[in-house]
XYZ file of C-alpha atoms in Angstrom:
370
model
C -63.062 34.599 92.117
C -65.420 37.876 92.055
C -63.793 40.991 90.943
C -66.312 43.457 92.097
C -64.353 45.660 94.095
C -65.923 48.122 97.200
C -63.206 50.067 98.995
C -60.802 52.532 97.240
C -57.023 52.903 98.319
C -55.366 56.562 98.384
C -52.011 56.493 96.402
C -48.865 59.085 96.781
C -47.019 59.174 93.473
C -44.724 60.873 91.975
C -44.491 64.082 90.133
C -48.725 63.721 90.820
C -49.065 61.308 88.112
C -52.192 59.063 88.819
C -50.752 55.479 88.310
C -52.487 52.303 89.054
C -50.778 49.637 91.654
C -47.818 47.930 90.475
C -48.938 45.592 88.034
C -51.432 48.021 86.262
C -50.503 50.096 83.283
C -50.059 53.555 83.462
C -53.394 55.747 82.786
C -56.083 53.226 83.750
C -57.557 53.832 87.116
C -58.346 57.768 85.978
C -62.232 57.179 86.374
C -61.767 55.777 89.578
C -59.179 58.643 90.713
C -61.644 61.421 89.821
C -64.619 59.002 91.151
C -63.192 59.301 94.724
C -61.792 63.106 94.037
C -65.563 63.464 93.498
C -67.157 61.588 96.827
C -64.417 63.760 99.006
C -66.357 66.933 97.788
C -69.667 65.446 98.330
C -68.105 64.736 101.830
C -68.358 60.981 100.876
C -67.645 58.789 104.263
C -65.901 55.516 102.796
C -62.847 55.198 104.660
C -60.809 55.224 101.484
C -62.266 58.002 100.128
C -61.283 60.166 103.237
C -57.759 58.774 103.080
C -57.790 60.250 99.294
C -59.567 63.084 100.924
C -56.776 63.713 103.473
C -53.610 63.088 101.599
C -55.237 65.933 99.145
C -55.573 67.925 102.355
C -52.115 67.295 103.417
C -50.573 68.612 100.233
C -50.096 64.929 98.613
C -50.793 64.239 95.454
C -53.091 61.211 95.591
C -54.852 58.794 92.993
C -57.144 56.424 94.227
C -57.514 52.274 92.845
C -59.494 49.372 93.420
C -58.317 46.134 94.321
C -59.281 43.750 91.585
C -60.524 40.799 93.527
C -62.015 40.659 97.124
C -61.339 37.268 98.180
C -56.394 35.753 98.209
C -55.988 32.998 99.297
C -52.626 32.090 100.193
C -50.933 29.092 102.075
C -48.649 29.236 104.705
C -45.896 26.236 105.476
C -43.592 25.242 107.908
C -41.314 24.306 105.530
C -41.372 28.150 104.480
C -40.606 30.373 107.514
C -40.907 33.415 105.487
C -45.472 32.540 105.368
C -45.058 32.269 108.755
C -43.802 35.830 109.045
C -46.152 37.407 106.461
C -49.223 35.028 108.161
C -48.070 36.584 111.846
C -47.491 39.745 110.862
C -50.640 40.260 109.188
C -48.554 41.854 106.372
C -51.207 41.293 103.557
C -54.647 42.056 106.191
C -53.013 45.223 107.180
C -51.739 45.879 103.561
C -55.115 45.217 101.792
C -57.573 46.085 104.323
C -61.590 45.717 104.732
C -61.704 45.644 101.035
C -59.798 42.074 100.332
C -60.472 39.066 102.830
C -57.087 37.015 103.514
C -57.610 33.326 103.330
C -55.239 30.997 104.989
C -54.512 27.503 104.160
C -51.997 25.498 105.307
C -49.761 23.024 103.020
C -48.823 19.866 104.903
C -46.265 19.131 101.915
C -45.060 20.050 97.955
C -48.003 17.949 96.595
C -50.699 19.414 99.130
C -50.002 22.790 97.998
C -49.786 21.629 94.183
C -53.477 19.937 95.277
C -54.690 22.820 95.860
C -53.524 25.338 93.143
C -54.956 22.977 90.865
C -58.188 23.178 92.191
C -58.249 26.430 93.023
C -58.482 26.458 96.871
C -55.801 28.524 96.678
C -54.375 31.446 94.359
C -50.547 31.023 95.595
C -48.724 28.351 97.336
C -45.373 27.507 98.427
C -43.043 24.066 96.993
C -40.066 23.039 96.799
C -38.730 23.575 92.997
C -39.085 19.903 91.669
C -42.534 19.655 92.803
C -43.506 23.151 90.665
C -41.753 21.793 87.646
C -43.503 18.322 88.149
C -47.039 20.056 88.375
C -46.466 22.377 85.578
C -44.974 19.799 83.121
C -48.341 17.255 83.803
C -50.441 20.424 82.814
C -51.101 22.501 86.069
C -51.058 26.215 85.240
C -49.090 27.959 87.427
C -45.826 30.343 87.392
C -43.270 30.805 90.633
C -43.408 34.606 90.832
C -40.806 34.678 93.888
C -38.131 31.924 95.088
C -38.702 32.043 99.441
C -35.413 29.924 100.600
C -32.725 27.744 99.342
C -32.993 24.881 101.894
C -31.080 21.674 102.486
C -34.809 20.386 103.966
C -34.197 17.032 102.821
C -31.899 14.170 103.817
C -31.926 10.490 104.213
C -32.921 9.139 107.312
C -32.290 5.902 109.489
C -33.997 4.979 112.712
C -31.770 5.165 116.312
C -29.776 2.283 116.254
C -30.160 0.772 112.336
C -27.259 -0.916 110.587
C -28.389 1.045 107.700
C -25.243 3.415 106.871
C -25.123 4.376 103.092
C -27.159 4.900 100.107
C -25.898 1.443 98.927
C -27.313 -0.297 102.226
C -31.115 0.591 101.200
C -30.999 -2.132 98.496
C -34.106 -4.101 99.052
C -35.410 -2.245 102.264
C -38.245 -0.188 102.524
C -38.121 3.921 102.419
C -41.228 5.881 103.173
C -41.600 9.512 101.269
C -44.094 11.766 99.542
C -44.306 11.216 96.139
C -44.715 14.461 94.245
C -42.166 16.502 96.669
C -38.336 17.265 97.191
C -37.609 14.278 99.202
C -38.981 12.182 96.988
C -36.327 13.476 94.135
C -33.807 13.848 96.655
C -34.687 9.560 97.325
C -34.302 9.460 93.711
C -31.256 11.037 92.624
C -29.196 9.680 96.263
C -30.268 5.719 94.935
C -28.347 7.168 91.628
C -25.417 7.700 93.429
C -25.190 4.387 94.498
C -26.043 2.616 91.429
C -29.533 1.993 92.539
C -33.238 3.108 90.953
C -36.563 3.425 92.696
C -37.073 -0.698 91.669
C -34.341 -1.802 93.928
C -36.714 -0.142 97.234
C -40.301 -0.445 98.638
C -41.262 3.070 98.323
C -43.686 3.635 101.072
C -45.971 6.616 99.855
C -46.646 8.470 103.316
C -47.024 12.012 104.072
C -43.974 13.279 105.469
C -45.507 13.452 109.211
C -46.992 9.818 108.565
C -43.331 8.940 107.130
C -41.392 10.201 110.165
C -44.098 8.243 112.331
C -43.394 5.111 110.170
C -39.808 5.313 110.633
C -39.845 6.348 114.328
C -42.078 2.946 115.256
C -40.222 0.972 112.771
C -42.546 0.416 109.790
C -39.959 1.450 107.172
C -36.416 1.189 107.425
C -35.438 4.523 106.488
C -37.458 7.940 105.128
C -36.473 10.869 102.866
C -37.378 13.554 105.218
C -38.267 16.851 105.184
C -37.786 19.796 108.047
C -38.059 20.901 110.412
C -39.716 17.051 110.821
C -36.550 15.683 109.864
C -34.642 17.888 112.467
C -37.493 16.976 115.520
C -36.304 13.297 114.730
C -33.043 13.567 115.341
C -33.493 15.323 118.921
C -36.144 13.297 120.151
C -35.676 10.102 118.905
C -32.243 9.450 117.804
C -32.631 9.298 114.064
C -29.625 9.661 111.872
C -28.975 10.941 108.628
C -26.977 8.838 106.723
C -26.710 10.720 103.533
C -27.197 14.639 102.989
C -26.430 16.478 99.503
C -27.413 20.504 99.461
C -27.199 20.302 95.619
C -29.855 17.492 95.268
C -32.402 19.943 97.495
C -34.112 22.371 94.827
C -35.064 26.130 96.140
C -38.279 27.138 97.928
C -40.948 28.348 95.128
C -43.907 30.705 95.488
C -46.073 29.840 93.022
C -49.359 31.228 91.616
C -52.324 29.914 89.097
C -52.937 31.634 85.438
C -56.243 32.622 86.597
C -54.967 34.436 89.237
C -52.031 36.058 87.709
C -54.256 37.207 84.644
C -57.148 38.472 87.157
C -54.908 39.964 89.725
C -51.360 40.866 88.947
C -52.201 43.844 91.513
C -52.484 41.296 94.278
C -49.561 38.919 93.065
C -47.465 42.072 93.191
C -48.678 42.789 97.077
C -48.233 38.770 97.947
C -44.247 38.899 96.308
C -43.806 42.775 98.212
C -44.849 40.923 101.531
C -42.144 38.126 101.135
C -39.952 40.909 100.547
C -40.966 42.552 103.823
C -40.869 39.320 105.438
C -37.187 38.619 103.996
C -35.552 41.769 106.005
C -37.611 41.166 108.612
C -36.330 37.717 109.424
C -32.777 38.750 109.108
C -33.245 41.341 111.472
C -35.367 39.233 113.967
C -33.376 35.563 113.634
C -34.759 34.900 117.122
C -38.376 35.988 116.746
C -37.807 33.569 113.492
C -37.145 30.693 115.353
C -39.628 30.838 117.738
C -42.432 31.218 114.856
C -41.021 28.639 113.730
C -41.000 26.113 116.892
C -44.693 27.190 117.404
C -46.341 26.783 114.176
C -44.674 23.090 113.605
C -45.120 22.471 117.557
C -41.025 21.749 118.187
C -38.787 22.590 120.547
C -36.966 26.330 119.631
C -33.607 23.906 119.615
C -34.437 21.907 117.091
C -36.390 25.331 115.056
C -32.703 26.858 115.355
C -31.403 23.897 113.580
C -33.463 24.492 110.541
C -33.034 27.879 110.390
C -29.362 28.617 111.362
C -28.043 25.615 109.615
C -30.498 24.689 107.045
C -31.490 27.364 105.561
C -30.637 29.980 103.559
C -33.247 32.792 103.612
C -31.413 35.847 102.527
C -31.500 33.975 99.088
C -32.760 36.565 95.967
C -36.582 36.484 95.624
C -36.103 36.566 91.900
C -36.612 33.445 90.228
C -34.015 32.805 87.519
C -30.848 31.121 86.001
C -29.673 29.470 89.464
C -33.162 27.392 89.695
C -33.256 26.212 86.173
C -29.884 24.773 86.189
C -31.026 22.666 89.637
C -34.154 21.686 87.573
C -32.466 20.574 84.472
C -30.831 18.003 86.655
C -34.443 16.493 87.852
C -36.264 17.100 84.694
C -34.769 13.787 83.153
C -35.670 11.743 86.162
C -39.286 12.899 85.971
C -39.434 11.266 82.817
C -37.494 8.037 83.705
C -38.994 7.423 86.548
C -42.304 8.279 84.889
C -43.843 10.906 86.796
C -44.023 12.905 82.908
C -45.290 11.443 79.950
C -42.404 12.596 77.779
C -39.366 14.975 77.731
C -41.455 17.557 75.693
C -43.360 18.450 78.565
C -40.518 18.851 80.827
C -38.821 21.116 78.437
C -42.182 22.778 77.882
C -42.268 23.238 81.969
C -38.649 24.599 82.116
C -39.294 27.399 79.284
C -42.835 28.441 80.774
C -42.740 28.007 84.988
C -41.225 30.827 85.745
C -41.947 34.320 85.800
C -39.637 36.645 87.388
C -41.503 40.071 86.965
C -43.137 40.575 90.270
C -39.715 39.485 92.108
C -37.654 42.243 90.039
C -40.354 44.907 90.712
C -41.126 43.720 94.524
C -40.979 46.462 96.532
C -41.312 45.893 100.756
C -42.051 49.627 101.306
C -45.003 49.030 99.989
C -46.159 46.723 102.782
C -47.967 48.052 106.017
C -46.408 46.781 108.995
């Protein structure tokens, strides 16, 4: 990612100290400051500059700062309502301006979005919790700066009409999930309850649309699903769940690469203020919520009121912590048992080092255009 940086971004603070964006220490940024202090006497005509220019004007005390990359690139999910409010919104585009182009990708599952941090194609993504500590513990460098949801997204599911009717009834049939994602480690920790591993199933590995598909036209006998997929089932074609378990779903993480973190922590501090924004914004607008929903995953706004009203817990604290390690020291042994991690090391490794809660505590939604 370039770093080069062409627009400048007038700043009120307090007590007329000239501070750098959140995530910038104090006293850096003074070249630029008098830089643009400098243009608005030469009657510079950089829209930044005249917002410095004006907020002098207007009696403010203003500091001016560059952006430190030109380029996020961010997913959005429908199995995280709150990117669909930031995404709709245009909370970053309007935040950032000209001077930082907003990239959109969207994560058709946990292991999609862990695809692409890996590679780069994107600097923060959304998962469900088990799928960051899985990536992180096989070596993928990434942190979850903000927690989005605590979900029950996951459940097992039976095609209309199946004798199929507990955990224990799976033995020997064939269950289509996605490997790599929370209904995969919801799958895993259900056939647990019943005295069962992965070895006593056919795991079909199918992404979760291909999975509901399967199930729906009878290739599999039952899926681990995921919402709002899981939810469109049930109303259109009769599915049932046969066994549900809140605990066994792990939160909604934001996560975001090293490189990114270390390049741009002033960005990563605008991304986390934006899911703050989003956060009051979709308590105050449940409705609205719902029908971004029903759009972006193409259902109908009964089944997106399901999800949300139901299924999901949104007003949730941002700040990752405590509360998600203790629902990821129950799957960290299974990663290793089932083994989807080399060795227990790692996963301990992974639990000390995913998470970094500093841009949560500091997020600030006031800072947000919008």
């Amino acid at each position: 990612m370039t770093s080069p940086r062409l627009a400048l971004r007038g700043l009120a603070l307090v007590a007329g100290a000239a501070l750098l964006l959140t995530g910038c220490v104090a006293g850096e940024g003074s070249d630029q400051a008098d830089d643009a202090a400098t243009d608005a006497a030469d009657g510079a005509t950089s829209d930044a500059t005249t917002d410095a220019a004006t907020d002098a004007a207007d009696g403010a005390d203003g500091a001016a700062t560059e952006w430190s990359a030109d380029t996020l690139s961010i997913d959005w999910a429908t199995y995280n309502p709150l990117s669909l409010v930031v995404k709709e919104n245009h909370y970053l585009e309007d935040t950032l301006g000209d001077a930082v182009s907003v990239e959109w990708v969207q994560s058709a599952g946990s292991n999609k979005a862990n695809e692409a941090l890996r590679a780069g194609a994107i600097d923060v993504g959304s998962t469900a919790g088990s799928a960051a500590l899985l990536a992180r513990a096989n070596g993928s460098p990434i942190h979850t700066i903000a927690i989005y949801s605590q979900p029950e997204w996951s459940a097992l599911v039976v095609p209309a009409g199946s004798d199929i009717t507990s955990v224990a009834d799976l033995k020997g049939k064939s269950v289509a999930v996605t490997k790599g994602t929370d209904p995969y480690f919801f799958l895993l920790q259900a056939l647990e309850t019943a005295g069962l591993t992965a070895d006593d199933i056919t795991i079909q590995n199918l992404q979760h649309a291909d999975g509901k598909a399967a199930l729906e036209n009878g290739s599999v006998d039952a899926w681990s699903g995921l919402d709002p997929l899981m939810a469109a089932s049930e109303e259109t074609a009769g599915s049932t769940l046969i066994y549900r378990n809140i605990d066994f779903n792990t939160y909604g993480f934001l996560n975001a690469t090293q490189d990114f973190l270390d390049a741009s922590p002033d960005l990563a501090q605008i991304v986390v203020d934006a899911y703050a924004k989003a956060q009051e914004w979709a308590a105050e607008n449940p409705d609205e919520l719902v029908n971004l929903l029903a759009e972006a995953a193409q259902i109908d706004p009964a089944v997106a009121s399901t999800v949300i009203t139901e299924r999901t817990n949104l007003e949730v604290s941002q700040v990752p912590g405590q509360a998600q390690l203790d629902v990821l020291t129950i799957v960290a042994p299974i990663l290793v048992s089932n083994g989807d991690v080399a060795t227990q090391d790692a996963v301990d490794d992974a639990l000390d080092t995913l998470i970094d809660p500093t841009f949560a505590e500091k997020a600030d939604p006031s800072a947000i255009t919008g």
